[in-house]
């Protein structure tokens, strides 16, 4: 009788363990699916093409688009930034001096134009500043602002990297995009 109880208990323990593993797998898959829904891959052809063309990580481009517009091509911010990557008209006009094009501000609502110019802007910022933190800070607060911060010893001890970002909204933006970059890396291995 004692042997039967032990065998039954052993079988119940195995079943419980298998059930726990199954629940864990279902939970992990569901959590991953939920994260993928929150951090989607959209406009993949455009992101892949223009990230490659500009020597950028796809995860960076996806993270900027997700944070800036939530993948809404018609998005307009309070600062009147437009499109997927939320470019302002002055930035767009400055970028066009680099490409030789003369497009209207409405072109920012065209997904391809917006991603092409947004990734060009990221590339130019990367060439100017180097590290992701400074690139993202400049994308949000402007190149001039970041250059002023880099000249300020209370903000940058080496003149190349920001020890801290003095504008809370920009600091929050940099953290948010950086988190999204990590999510895209982890979820999609890009």
CSV table of C-alpha atoms in Angstrom, one decimal:
chain,number,residue,atom,x,y,z
A,1,UNK,CA,0.0,0.0,0.0
A,2,UNK,CA,2.8,2.4,0.9
A,3,UNK,CA,4.5,1.8,-2.5
A,4,UNK,CA,1.2,2.6,-4.3
A,5,UNK,CA,0.9,5.9,-2.4
A,6,UNK,CA,4.5,6.8,-3.3
A,7,UNK,CA,3.9,5.9,-7.0
A,8,UNK,CA,0.6,7.9,-7.1
A,9,UNK,CA,2.3,10.8,-5.4
A,10,UNK,CA,5.2,10.6,-7.8
A,11,UNK,CA,2.8,10.6,-10.8
A,12,UNK,CA,0.9,13.6,-9.4
A,13,UNK,CA,4.2,15.5,-8.8
A,14,UNK,CA,5.2,14.8,-12.4
A,15,UNK,CA,1.8,16.0,-13.7
A,16,UNK,CA,2.0,19.1,-11.6
A,17,UNK,CA,5.5,19.8,-12.8
A,18,UNK,CA,4.5,19.4,-16.5
A,19,UNK,CA,1.4,21.6,-15.9
A,20,UNK,CA,3.7,24.3,-14.3
A,21,UNK,CA,6.1,24.1,-17.3
A,22,UNK,CA,3.2,24.3,-19.7
A,23,UNK,CA,1.7,27.4,-17.9
A,24,UNK,CA,5.1,29.0,-17.9
A,25,UNK,CA,5.6,28.5,-21.6
A,26,UNK,CA,2.1,29.8,-22.4
A,27,UNK,CA,2.8,32.8,-20.2
A,28,UNK,CA,6.1,33.5,-21.8
A,29,UNK,CA,4.7,33.2,-25.3
A,30,UNK,CA,1.8,35.4,-24.5
A,31,UNK,CA,4.0,38.0,-22.9
A,32,UNK,CA,6.3,38.0,-25.9
A,33,UNK,CA,3.3,38.3,-28.3
A,34,UNK,CA,2.0,41.2,-26.2
A,35,UNK,CA,5.4,42.9,-26.4
A,36,UNK,CA,5.5,42.4,-30.2
A,37,UNK,CA,2.1,43.9,-30.5
A,38,UNK,CA,3.3,46.9,-28.5
A,39,UNK,CA,6.6,47.1,-30.4
A,40,UNK,CA,5.6,46.2,-34.0
A,41,UNK,CA,7.5,46.0,-37.2
A,42,UNK,CA,5.7,48.2,-39.7
A,43,UNK,CA,6.9,49.8,-42.9
A,44,UNK,CA,9.6,47.1,-42.9
A,45,UNK,CA,10.7,47.6,-46.5
A,46,UNK,CA,11.2,51.3,-45.9
A,47,UNK,CA,13.0,50.9,-42.6
A,48,UNK,CA,15.3,48.1,-43.9
A,49,UNK,CA,16.2,50.0,-47.1
A,50,UNK,CA,16.9,53.4,-45.5
A,51,UNK,CA,18.5,52.1,-42.4
A,52,UNK,CA,20.9,50.1,-44.6
A,53,UNK,CA,21.4,53.1,-46.9
A,54,UNK,CA,22.4,55.3,-44.0
A,55,UNK,CA,24.4,52.8,-42.0
A,56,UNK,CA,21.9,52.7,-39.1
A,57,UNK,CA,20.6,49.9,-36.9
A,58,UNK,CA,17.0,49.0,-37.9
A,59,UNK,CA,16.2,48.8,-34.2
A,60,UNK,CA,17.1,52.5,-33.8
A,61,UNK,CA,14.8,53.5,-36.7
A,62,UNK,CA,11.9,51.4,-35.5
A,63,UNK,CA,12.3,52.7,-32.0
A,64,UNK,CA,12.3,56.4,-33.2
A,65,UNK,CA,9.2,55.8,-35.4
A,66,UNK,CA,7.4,53.9,-32.6
A,67,UNK,CA,8.2,56.7,-30.0
A,68,UNK,CA,7.6,59.6,-32.3
A,69,UNK,CA,4.4,58.7,-34.1
A,70,UNK,CA,3.4,55.2,-33.1
A,71,UNK,CA,3.7,54.3,-36.8
A,72,UNK,CA,1.0,56.9,-37.8
A,73,UNK,CA,2.0,58.5,-41.1
A,74,UNK,CA,-0.4,61.4,-40.6
A,75,UNK,CA,0.8,62.2,-37.1
A,76,UNK,CA,1.4,65.9,-36.3
A,77,UNK,CA,2.9,67.0,-33.0
A,78,UNK,CA,2.3,70.1,-30.9
A,79,UNK,CA,5.5,71.4,-32.3
A,80,UNK,CA,4.1,70.8,-35.8
A,81,UNK,CA,6.5,67.9,-36.5
A,82,UNK,CA,5.0,65.6,-39.1
A,83,UNK,CA,4.8,62.0,-40.3
A,84,UNK,CA,6.3,58.8,-39.1
A,85,UNK,CA,9.6,60.2,-37.8
A,86,UNK,CA,8.1,63.5,-36.8
A,87,UNK,CA,10.3,66.0,-38.7
A,88,UNK,CA,9.7,69.7,-38.5
A,89,UNK,CA,9.6,71.8,-41.6
A,90,UNK,CA,12.8,73.7,-40.8
A,91,UNK,CA,14.7,70.4,-40.3
A,92,UNK,CA,13.2,69.0,-43.5
A,93,UNK,CA,14.2,72.1,-45.4
A,94,UNK,CA,17.8,71.9,-44.0
A,95,UNK,CA,18.0,68.3,-45.0
A,96,UNK,CA,16.9,69.2,-48.5
A,97,UNK,CA,20.0,71.4,-48.8
A,98,UNK,CA,21.9,68.1,-48.4
A,99,UNK,CA,19.9,66.3,-51.1
A,100,UNK,CA,19.3,69.1,-53.5
A,101,UNK,CA,15.5,68.4,-53.6
A,102,UNK,CA,12.8,71.0,-53.2
A,103,UNK,CA,9.8,69.3,-51.7
A,104,UNK,CA,6.8,70.9,-50.0
A,105,UNK,CA,6.1,70.3,-46.3
A,106,UNK,CA,3.2,68.0,-47.2
A,107,UNK,CA,5.8,65.5,-48.5
A,108,UNK,CA,6.5,64.7,-44.8
A,109,UNK,CA,3.2,62.8,-44.8
A,110,UNK,CA,4.5,60.5,-47.5
A,111,UNK,CA,5.9,57.4,-45.6
A,112,UNK,CA,8.8,56.9,-47.9
A,113,UNK,CA,9.9,60.6,-48.0
A,114,UNK,CA,9.6,60.8,-44.2
A,115,UNK,CA,11.6,57.7,-43.5
A,116,UNK,CA,14.2,58.6,-46.1
A,117,UNK,CA,14.7,62.1,-44.6
A,118,UNK,CA,14.4,60.9,-41.0
A,119,UNK,CA,17.1,58.3,-41.5
A,120,UNK,CA,19.3,60.8,-43.3
A,121,UNK,CA,18.8,63.1,-40.3
A,122,UNK,CA,19.8,60.3,-37.9
A,123,UNK,CA,22.9,59.5,-40.0
A,124,UNK,CA,24.0,63.1,-39.9
A,125,UNK,CA,23.5,63.3,-36.2
A,126,UNK,CA,25.4,60.1,-35.8
A,127,UNK,CA,28.3,61.5,-37.8
A,128,UNK,CA,28.2,64.6,-35.7
A,129,UNK,CA,27.7,63.2,-32.2
A,130,UNK,CA,28.7,59.5,-32.4
A,131,UNK,CA,26.8,58.0,-29.5
A,132,UNK,CA,23.2,57.1,-29.4
A,133,UNK,CA,22.4,59.2,-26.3
A,134,UNK,CA,23.6,62.4,-27.9
A,135,UNK,CA,22.1,61.5,-31.3
A,136,UNK,CA,18.7,61.0,-29.7
A,137,UNK,CA,19.0,64.1,-27.6
A,138,UNK,CA,19.8,66.1,-30.7
A,139,UNK,CA,16.9,64.5,-32.6
A,140,UNK,CA,14.6,65.7,-29.8
A,141,UNK,CA,16.0,69.0,-28.6
A,142,UNK,CA,18.0,70.0,-31.7
A,143,UNK,CA,21.7,69.9,-32.7
A,144,UNK,CA,22.4,73.4,-31.5
A,145,UNK,CA,21.0,72.6,-28.0
A,146,UNK,CA,23.1,69.5,-27.7
A,147,UNK,CA,26.2,71.4,-28.9
A,148,UNK,CA,25.6,74.0,-26.2
A,149,UNK,CA,25.2,71.3,-23.6
A,150,UNK,CA,28.5,69.7,-24.7
A,151,UNK,CA,30.3,73.0,-24.2
A,152,UNK,CA,28.9,73.3,-20.7
A,153,UNK,CA,31.2,71.6,-18.1
A,154,UNK,CA,28.3,71.2,-15.7
A,155,UNK,CA,26.5,69.0,-18.3
A,156,UNK,CA,29.5,67.4,-20.1
A,157,UNK,CA,32.8,66.8,-18.4
A,158,UNK,CA,34.6,65.8,-21.7
A,159,UNK,CA,32.8,67.9,-24.3
A,160,UNK,CA,31.8,64.8,-26.3
A,161,UNK,CA,29.3,63.0,-24.1
A,162,UNK,CA,26.5,64.3,-21.9
A,163,UNK,CA,26.8,63.4,-18.2
A,164,UNK,CA,23.2,64.3,-17.9
A,165,UNK,CA,20.5,65.8,-20.0
A,166,UNK,CA,19.2,69.1,-18.4
A,167,UNK,CA,15.8,69.1,-20.0
A,168,UNK,CA,13.5,66.5,-18.4
A,169,UNK,CA,11.4,66.0,-21.5
A,170,UNK,CA,14.5,65.3,-23.6
A,171,UNK,CA,16.0,63.0,-20.9
A,172,UNK,CA,12.7,61.1,-20.8
A,173,UNK,CA,12.6,60.9,-24.6
A,174,UNK,CA,16.2,59.5,-24.7
A,175,UNK,CA,15.3,56.8,-22.1
A,176,UNK,CA,12.1,55.9,-23.9
A,177,UNK,CA,13.7,55.4,-27.3
A,178,UNK,CA,16.7,53.6,-25.8
A,179,UNK,CA,14.3,51.2,-24.1
A,180,UNK,CA,12.5,50.7,-27.4
A,181,UNK,CA,15.8,50.0,-29.1
A,182,UNK,CA,16.5,47.2,-26.6
A,183,UNK,CA,13.0,45.8,-27.0
A,184,UNK,CA,13.4,45.6,-30.8
A,185,UNK,CA,16.8,44.0,-30.4
A,186,UNK,CA,15.4,41.4,-27.9
A,187,UNK,CA,12.1,40.7,-29.7
A,188,UNK,CA,13.4,40.6,-33.3
A,189,UNK,CA,17.1,40.1,-33.0
A,190,UNK,CA,17.8,43.1,-35.3
